[in-house]
CSV table of C-alpha atoms in Angstrom, one decimal:
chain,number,residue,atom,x,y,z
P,6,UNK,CA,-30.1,24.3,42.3
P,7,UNK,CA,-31.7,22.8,39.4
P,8,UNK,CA,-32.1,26.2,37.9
P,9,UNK,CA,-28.8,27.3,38.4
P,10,UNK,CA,-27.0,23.9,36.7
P,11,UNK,CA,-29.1,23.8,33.9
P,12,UNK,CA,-27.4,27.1,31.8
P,13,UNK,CA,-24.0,25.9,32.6
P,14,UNK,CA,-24.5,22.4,31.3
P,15,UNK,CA,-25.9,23.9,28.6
P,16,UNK,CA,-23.2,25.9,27.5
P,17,UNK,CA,-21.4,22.5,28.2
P,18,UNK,CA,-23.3,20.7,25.5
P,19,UNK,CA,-23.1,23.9,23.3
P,20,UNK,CA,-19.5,24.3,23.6
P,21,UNK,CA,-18.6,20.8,22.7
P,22,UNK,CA,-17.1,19.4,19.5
P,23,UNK,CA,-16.4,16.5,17.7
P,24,UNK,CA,-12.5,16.0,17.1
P,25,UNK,CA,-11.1,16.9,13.9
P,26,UNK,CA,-10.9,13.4,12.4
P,27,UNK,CA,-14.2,12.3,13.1
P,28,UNK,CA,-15.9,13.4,10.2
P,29,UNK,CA,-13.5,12.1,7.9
P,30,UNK,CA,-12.9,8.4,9.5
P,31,UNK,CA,-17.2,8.5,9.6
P,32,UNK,CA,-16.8,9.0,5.4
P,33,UNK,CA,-14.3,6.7,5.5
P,34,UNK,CA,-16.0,4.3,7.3
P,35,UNK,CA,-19.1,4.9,4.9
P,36,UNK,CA,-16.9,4.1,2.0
P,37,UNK,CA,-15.6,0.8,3.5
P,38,UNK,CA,-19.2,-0.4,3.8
P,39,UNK,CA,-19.9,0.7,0.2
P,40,UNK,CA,-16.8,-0.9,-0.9
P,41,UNK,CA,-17.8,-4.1,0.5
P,42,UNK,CA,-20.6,-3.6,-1.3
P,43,UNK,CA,-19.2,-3.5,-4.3
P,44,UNK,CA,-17.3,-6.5,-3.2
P,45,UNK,CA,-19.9,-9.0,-2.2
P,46,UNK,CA,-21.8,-7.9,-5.7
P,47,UNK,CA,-19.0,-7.9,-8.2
P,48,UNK,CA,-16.5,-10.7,-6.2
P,49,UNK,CA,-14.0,-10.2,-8.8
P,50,UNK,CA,-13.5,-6.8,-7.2
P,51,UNK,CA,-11.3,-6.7,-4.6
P,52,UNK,CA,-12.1,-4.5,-1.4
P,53,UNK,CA,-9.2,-2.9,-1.6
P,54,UNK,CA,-9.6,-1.4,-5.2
P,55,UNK,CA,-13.3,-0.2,-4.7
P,56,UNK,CA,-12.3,1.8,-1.7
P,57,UNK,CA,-9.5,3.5,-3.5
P,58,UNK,CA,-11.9,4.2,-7.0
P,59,UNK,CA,-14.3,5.1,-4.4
P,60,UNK,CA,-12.2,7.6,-2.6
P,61,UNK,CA,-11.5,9.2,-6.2
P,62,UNK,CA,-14.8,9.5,-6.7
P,63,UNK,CA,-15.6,11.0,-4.0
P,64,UNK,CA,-13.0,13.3,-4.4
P,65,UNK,CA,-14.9,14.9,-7.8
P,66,UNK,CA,-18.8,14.5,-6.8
P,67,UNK,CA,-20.1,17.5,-7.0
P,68,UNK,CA,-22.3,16.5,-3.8
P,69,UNK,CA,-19.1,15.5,-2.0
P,70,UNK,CA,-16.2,17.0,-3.3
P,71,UNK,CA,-16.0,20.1,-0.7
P,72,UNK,CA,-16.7,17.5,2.7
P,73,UNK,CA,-13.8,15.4,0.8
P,74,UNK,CA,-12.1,18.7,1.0
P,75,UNK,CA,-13.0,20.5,4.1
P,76,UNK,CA,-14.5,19.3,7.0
P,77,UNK,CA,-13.7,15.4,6.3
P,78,UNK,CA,-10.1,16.4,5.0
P,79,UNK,CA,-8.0,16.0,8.4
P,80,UNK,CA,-9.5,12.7,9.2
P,81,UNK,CA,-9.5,11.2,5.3
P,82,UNK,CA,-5.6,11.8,6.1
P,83,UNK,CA,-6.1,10.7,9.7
P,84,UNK,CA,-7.4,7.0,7.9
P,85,UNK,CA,-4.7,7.3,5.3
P,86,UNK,CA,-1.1,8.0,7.4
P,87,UNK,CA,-2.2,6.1,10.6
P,88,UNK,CA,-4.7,4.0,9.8
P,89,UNK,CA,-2.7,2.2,6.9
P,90,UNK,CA,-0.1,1.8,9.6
P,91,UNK,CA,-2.1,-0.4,11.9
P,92,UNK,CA,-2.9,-2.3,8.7
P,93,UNK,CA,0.5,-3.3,7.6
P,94,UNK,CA,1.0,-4.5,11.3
P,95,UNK,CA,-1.7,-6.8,11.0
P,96,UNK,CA,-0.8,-8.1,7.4
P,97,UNK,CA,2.7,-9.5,9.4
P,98,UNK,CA,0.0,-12.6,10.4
P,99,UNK,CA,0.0,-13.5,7.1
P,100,UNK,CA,3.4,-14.4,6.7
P,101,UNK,CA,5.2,-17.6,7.7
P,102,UNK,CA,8.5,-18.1,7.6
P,103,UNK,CA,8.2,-22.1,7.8
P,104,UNK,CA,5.6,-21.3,4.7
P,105,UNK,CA,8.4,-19.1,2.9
P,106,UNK,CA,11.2,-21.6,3.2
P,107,UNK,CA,8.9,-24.5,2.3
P,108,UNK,CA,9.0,-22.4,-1.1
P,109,UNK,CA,13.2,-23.3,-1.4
P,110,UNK,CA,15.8,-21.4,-1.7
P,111,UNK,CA,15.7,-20.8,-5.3
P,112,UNK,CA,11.8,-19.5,-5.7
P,113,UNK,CA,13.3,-17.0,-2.4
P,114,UNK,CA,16.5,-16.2,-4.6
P,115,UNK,CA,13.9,-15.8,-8.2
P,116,UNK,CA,11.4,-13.2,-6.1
P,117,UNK,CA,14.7,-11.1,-4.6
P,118,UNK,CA,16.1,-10.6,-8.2
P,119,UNK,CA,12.7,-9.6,-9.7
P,120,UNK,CA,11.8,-7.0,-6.5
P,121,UNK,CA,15.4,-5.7,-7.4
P,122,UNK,CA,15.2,-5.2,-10.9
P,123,UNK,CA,11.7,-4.1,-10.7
P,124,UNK,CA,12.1,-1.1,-8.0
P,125,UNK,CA,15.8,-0.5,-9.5
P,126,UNK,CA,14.5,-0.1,-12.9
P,127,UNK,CA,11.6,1.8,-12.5
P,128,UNK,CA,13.0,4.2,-9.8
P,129,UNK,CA,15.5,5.1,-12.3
P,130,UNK,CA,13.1,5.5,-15.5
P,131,UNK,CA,11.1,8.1,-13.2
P,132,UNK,CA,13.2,9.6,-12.3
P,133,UNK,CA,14.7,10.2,-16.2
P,134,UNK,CA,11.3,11.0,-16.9
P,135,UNK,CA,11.4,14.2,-14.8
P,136,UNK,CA,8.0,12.6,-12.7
P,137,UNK,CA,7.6,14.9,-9.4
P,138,UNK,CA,8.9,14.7,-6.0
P,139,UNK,CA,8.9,11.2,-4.9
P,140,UNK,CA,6.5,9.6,-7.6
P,141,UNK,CA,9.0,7.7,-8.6
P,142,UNK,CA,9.9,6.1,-5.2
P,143,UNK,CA,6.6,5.1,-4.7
P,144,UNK,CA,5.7,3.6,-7.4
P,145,UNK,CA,8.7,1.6,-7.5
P,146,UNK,CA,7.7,0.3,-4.6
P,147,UNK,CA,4.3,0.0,-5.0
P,148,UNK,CA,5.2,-2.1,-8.3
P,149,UNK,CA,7.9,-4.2,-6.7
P,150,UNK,CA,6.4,-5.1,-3.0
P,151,UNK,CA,2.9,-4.7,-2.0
P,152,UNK,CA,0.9,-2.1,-3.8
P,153,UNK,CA,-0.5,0.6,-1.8
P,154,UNK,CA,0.1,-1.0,1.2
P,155,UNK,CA,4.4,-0.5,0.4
P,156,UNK,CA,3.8,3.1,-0.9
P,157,UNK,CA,1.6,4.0,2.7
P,158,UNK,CA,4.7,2.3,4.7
P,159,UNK,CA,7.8,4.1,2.5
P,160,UNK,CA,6.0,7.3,2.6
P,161,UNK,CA,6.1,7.3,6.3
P,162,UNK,CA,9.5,6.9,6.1
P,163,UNK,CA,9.8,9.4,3.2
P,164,UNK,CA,7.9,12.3,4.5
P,165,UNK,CA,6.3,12.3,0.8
P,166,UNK,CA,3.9,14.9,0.1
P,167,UNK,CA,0.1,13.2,-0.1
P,168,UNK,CA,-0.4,14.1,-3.8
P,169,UNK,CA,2.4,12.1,-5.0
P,170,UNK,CA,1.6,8.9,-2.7
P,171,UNK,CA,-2.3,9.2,-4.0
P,172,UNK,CA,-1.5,9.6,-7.8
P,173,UNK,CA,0.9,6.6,-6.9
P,174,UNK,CA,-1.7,4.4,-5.2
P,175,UNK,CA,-3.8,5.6,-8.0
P,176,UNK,CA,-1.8,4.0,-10.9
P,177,UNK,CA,-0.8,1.3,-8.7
P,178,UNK,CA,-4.3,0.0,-8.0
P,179,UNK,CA,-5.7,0.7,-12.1
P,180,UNK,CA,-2.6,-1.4,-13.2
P,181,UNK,CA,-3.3,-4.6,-10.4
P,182,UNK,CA,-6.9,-4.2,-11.2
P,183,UNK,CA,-6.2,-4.7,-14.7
P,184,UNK,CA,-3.9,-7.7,-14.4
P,185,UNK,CA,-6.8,-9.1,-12.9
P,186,UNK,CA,-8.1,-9.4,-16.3
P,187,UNK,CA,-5.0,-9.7,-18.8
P,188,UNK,CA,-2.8,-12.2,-17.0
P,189,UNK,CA,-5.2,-15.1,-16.5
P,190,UNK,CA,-5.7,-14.8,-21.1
P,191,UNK,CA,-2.0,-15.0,-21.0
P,192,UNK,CA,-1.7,-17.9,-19.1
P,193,UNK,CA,-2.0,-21.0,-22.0
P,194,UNK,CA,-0.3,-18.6,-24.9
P,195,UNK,CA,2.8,-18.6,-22.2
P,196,UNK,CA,2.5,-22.2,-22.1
P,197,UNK,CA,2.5,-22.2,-18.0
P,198,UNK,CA,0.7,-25.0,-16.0
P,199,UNK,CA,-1.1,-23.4,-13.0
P,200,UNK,CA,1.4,-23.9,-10.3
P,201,UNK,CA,4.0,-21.9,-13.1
P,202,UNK,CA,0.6,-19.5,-13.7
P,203,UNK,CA,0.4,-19.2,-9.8
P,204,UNK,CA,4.0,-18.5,-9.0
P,205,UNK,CA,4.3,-15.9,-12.5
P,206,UNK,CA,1.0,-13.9,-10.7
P,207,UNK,CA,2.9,-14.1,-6.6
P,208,UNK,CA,5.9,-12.3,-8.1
P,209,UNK,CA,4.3,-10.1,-10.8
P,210,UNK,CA,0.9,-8.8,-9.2
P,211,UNK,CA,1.0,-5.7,-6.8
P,212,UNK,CA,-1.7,-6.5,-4.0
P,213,UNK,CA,-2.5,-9.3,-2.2
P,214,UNK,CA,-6.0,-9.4,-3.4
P,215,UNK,CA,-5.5,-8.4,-6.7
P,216,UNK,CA,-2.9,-11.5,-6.2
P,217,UNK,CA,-5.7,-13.8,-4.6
P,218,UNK,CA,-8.4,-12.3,-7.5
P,219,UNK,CA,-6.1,-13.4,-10.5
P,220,UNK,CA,-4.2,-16.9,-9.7
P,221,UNK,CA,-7.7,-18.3,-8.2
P,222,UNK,CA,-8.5,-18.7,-12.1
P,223,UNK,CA,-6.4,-21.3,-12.1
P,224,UNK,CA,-7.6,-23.2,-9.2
P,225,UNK,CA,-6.2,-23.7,-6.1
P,226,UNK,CA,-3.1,-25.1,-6.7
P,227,UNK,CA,-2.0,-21.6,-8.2
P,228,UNK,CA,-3.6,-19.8,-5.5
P,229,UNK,CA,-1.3,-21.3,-2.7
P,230,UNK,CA,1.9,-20.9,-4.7
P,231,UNK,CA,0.4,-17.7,-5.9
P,232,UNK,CA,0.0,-16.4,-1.9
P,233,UNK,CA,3.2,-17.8,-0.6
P,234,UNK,CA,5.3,-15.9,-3.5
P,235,UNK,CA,3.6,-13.0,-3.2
P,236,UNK,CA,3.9,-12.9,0.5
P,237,UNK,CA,8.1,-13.5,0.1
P,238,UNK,CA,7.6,-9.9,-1.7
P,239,UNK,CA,5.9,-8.8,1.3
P,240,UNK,CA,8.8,-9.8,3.7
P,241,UNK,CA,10.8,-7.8,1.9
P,242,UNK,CA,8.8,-4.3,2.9
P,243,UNK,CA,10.6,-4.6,6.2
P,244,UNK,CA,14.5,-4.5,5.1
P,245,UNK,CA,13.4,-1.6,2.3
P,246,UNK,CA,11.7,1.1,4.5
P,247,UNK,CA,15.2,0.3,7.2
P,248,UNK,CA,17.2,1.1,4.6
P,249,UNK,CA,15.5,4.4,3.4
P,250,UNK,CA,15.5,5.4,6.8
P,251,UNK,CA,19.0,5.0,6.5
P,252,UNK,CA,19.3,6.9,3.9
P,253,UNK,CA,17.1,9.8,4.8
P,254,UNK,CA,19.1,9.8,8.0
P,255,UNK,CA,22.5,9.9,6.7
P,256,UNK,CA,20.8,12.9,4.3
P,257,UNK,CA,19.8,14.3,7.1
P,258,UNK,CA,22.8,14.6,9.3
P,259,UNK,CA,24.7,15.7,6.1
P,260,UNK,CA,22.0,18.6,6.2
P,261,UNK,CA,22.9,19.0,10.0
P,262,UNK,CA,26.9,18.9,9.5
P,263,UNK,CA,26.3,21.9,6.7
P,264,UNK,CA,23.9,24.0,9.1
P,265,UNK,CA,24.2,25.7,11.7
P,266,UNK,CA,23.0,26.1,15.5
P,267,UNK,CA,19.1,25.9,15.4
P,268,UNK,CA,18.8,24.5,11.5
P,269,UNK,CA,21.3,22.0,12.4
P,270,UNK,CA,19.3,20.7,15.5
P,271,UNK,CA,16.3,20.5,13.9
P,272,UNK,CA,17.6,18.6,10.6
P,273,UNK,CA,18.8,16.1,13.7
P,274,UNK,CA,15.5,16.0,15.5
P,275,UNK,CA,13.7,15.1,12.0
P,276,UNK,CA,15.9,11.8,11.3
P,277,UNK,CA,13.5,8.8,10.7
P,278,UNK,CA,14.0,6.0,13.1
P,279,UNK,CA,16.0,2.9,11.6
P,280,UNK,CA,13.2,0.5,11.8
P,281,UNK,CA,9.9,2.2,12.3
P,282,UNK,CA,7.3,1.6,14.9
P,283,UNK,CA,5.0,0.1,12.6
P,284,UNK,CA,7.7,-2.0,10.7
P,285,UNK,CA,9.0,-3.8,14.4
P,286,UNK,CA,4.8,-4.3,14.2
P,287,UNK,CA,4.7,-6.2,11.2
P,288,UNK,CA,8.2,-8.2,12.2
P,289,UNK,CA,6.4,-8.8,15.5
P,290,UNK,CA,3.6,-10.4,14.0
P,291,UNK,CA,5.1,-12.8,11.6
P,292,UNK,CA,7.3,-13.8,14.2
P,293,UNK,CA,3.6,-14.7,15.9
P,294,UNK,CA,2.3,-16.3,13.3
P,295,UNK,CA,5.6,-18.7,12.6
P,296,UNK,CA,5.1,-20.2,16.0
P,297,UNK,CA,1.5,-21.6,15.3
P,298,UNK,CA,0.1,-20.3,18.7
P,299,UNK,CA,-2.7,-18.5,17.1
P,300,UNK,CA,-5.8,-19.9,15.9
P,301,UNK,CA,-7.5,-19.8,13.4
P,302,UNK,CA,-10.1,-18.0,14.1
P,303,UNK,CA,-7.6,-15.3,15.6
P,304,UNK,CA,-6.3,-15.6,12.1
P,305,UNK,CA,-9.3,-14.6,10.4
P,306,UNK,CA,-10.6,-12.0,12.7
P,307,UNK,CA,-7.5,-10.2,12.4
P,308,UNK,CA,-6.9,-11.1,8.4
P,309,UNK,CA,-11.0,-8.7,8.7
P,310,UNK,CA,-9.7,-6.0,10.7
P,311,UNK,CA,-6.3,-6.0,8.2
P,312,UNK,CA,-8.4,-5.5,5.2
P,313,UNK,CA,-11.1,-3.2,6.7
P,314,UNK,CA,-8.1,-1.1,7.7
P,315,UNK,CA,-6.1,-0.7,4.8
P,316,UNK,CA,-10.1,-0.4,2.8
P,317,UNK,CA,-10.2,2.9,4.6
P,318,UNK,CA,-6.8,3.8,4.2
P,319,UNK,CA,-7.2,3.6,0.7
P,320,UNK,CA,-10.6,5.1,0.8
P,321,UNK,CA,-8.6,8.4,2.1
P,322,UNK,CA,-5.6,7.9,-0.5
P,323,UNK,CA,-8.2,8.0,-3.1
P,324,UNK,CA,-10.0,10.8,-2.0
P,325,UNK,CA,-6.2,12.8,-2.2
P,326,UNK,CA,-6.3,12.5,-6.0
P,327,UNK,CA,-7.0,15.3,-7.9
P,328,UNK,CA,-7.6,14.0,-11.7
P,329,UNK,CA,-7.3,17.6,-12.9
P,330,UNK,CA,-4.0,18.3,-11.7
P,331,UNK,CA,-2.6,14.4,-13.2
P,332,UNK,CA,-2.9,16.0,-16.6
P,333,UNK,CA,0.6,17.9,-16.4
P,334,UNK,CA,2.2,14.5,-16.0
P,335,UNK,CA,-0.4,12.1,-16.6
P,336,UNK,CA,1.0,10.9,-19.5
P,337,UNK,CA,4.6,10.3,-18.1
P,338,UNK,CA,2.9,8.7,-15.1
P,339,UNK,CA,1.1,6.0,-17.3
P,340,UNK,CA,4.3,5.4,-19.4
P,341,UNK,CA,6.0,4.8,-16.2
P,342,UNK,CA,3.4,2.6,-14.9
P,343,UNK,CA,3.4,0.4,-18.1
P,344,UNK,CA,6.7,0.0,-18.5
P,345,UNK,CA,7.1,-1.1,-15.2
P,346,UNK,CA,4.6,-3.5,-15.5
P,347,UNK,CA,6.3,-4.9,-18.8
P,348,UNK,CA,9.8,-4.8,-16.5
P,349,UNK,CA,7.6,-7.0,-13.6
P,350,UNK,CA,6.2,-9.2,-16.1
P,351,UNK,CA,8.6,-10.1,-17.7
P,352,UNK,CA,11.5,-10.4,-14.9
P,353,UNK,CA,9.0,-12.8,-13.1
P,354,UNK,CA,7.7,-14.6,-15.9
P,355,UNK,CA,12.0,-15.2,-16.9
P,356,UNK,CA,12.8,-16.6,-13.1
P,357,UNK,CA,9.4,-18.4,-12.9
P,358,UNK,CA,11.0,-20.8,-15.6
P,359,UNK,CA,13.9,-21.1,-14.2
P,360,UNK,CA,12.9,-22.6,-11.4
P,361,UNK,CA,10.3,-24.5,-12.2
């Protein structure tokens, strides 16, 4: 009997594979780790920008640039598209809304007419530019909500093609990482105290980290007002992604009412839902976190898994960019991506004194 089991559990064990994404999310995973790394050496580094300069790199070394390409490829995208969406889901626990109205109404009405001119602004200038497919969507959006984390969540929506959401990420990240450096130098030459200083980097600054990284120079009275306005810019990711779906679908059944028969159906079948999944997530979980059930340790552990998530999400953005092929429209990119930061910097730094 013994005998006679053993061959076919051997072609068992011989016939088995791992799944597609598992050496990818394993690379990912390893980039996290060195990401934290990075992090706990270098604390002025968030986690989120060393796993997406990580990713790049490991995009072009020579050691490995074809894993990054082959084998790990389907799960680096796995980590990037799915991954990123459990991520923003989580980062709903970090809003309040008793903490956004305790801002007041004006701060709320300042941070809606900077997101505005920000993503209105630069969407248009990219477009003028001639950048590719929907570059300048997402960094529009990148610039004027939540970094990397509002490019991941209008791509979904978008259908965009990965290139152009990691050369977005990628610009996104360099210019928060550098503001890092430049805003805190600006902040006595501006003549702003540090709750001013705080509220200029929450409505200025693309990530949350890079948010928490810059206004903490100031101490921590700029660090609270710094969070809170930043994270009225992150309640805003919900109402934008509805209303591209919107307009993808209304494209969509334009596309349908031209077609015919089989073309037709399937223009219908691809229409985006109005509020994604992961969006009712995110709504979900600041509605959680408003009524003050959750503790704090439930807070933290889930503020961990938020960040670890969107670290390898931006681990597999990274590893998307191809630095070779940014050199047909580098240049336009990195106009783009300055003057939107002068555009941020200046529409926030004009409402910050006006209402304070």
């Amino acid at each position: 009997m013994t005998l006679t089991a053993a061959p076919g559990r051997a072609r068992q064990a011989a016939g088995w594979r791992p799944p597609a994404t598992a050496y990818g999310l394993g690379l990912a995973a390893a980039g996290v780790a060195t990401a934290w790394g990075v992090h706990r050496l270098l604390p002025a580094v968030p986690l989120l920008t060393a796993a997406v300069v990580l990713g790049i790199v490991a995009a072009h070394l020579p050691g490995a640039r074809g894993l990054v390409r082959g084998v790990c490829r389907a799960g680096l995208s796995f980590a990037g598209k799915r991954l990123m969406r459990l991520g923003i889901v989580l980062l709903g626990l970090k809003l309040s809304l008793n903490d956004v109205l305790g801002l007041g109404w004006a701060t709320v009405a300042m941070v809606l007419g900077v997101v505005a001119a920000t993503f209105c602004g630069t969407w248009w200038l990219g477009r003028r530019m001639g950048l590719r497919g929907d570059q300048p969507l997402l960094i529009a959006t990148g610039y004027s909500i939540c970094g990397a984390s509002a490019i991941g969540a209008v791509s979904e929506v978008s259908e965009s093609d990965e290139r152009d959401v990691a050369t977005s990420v990628a610009l996104v990240t360099l210019c928060g990482t550098l503001a890092i450096a430049v805003l805190p130098l600006l902040q006595h030459p501006l003549g702003l105290d540090d709750v001013a200083f705080g509220r200029w980097v929450g409505a200025s600054v693309h990530d949350v980290g890079q948010v928490v990284a810059t206004a903490q120079t100031a101490g921590p009275a700029a660090l609270g007002d710094a969070v809170l306005v930043k994270l009225v810019r992150v309640a805003l990711l919900a109402p934008l992604v509805a209303a591209l779906a919107t307009s993808v679908r209304v494209r969509e059944r334009a596309k349908a009412a031209a077609g015919e028969g089989t073309a037709a159906g399937e223009a219908a079948k691809r229409r985006p839902p109005l509020v994604p999944l992961f969006v009712l997530g995110f709504l979900t979980m600041t509605a959680l976190r408003s009524t003050d059930l959750l503790s704090t340790a439930a807070l933290d552990t889930a503020a961990t898994a938020q960040e670890l998530l969107l670290a390898a999400a931006l681990f597999g953005l990274g590893s998307a960019v191809h630095l070779p092929s940014l050199t047909r429209t580098g240049a336009r990119v990195a106009a783009l991506g300055l003057c939107a930061w002068v555009v941020i910097a200046g529409a926030s730094y004009a409402g910050v004194l006006l209402t304070t």
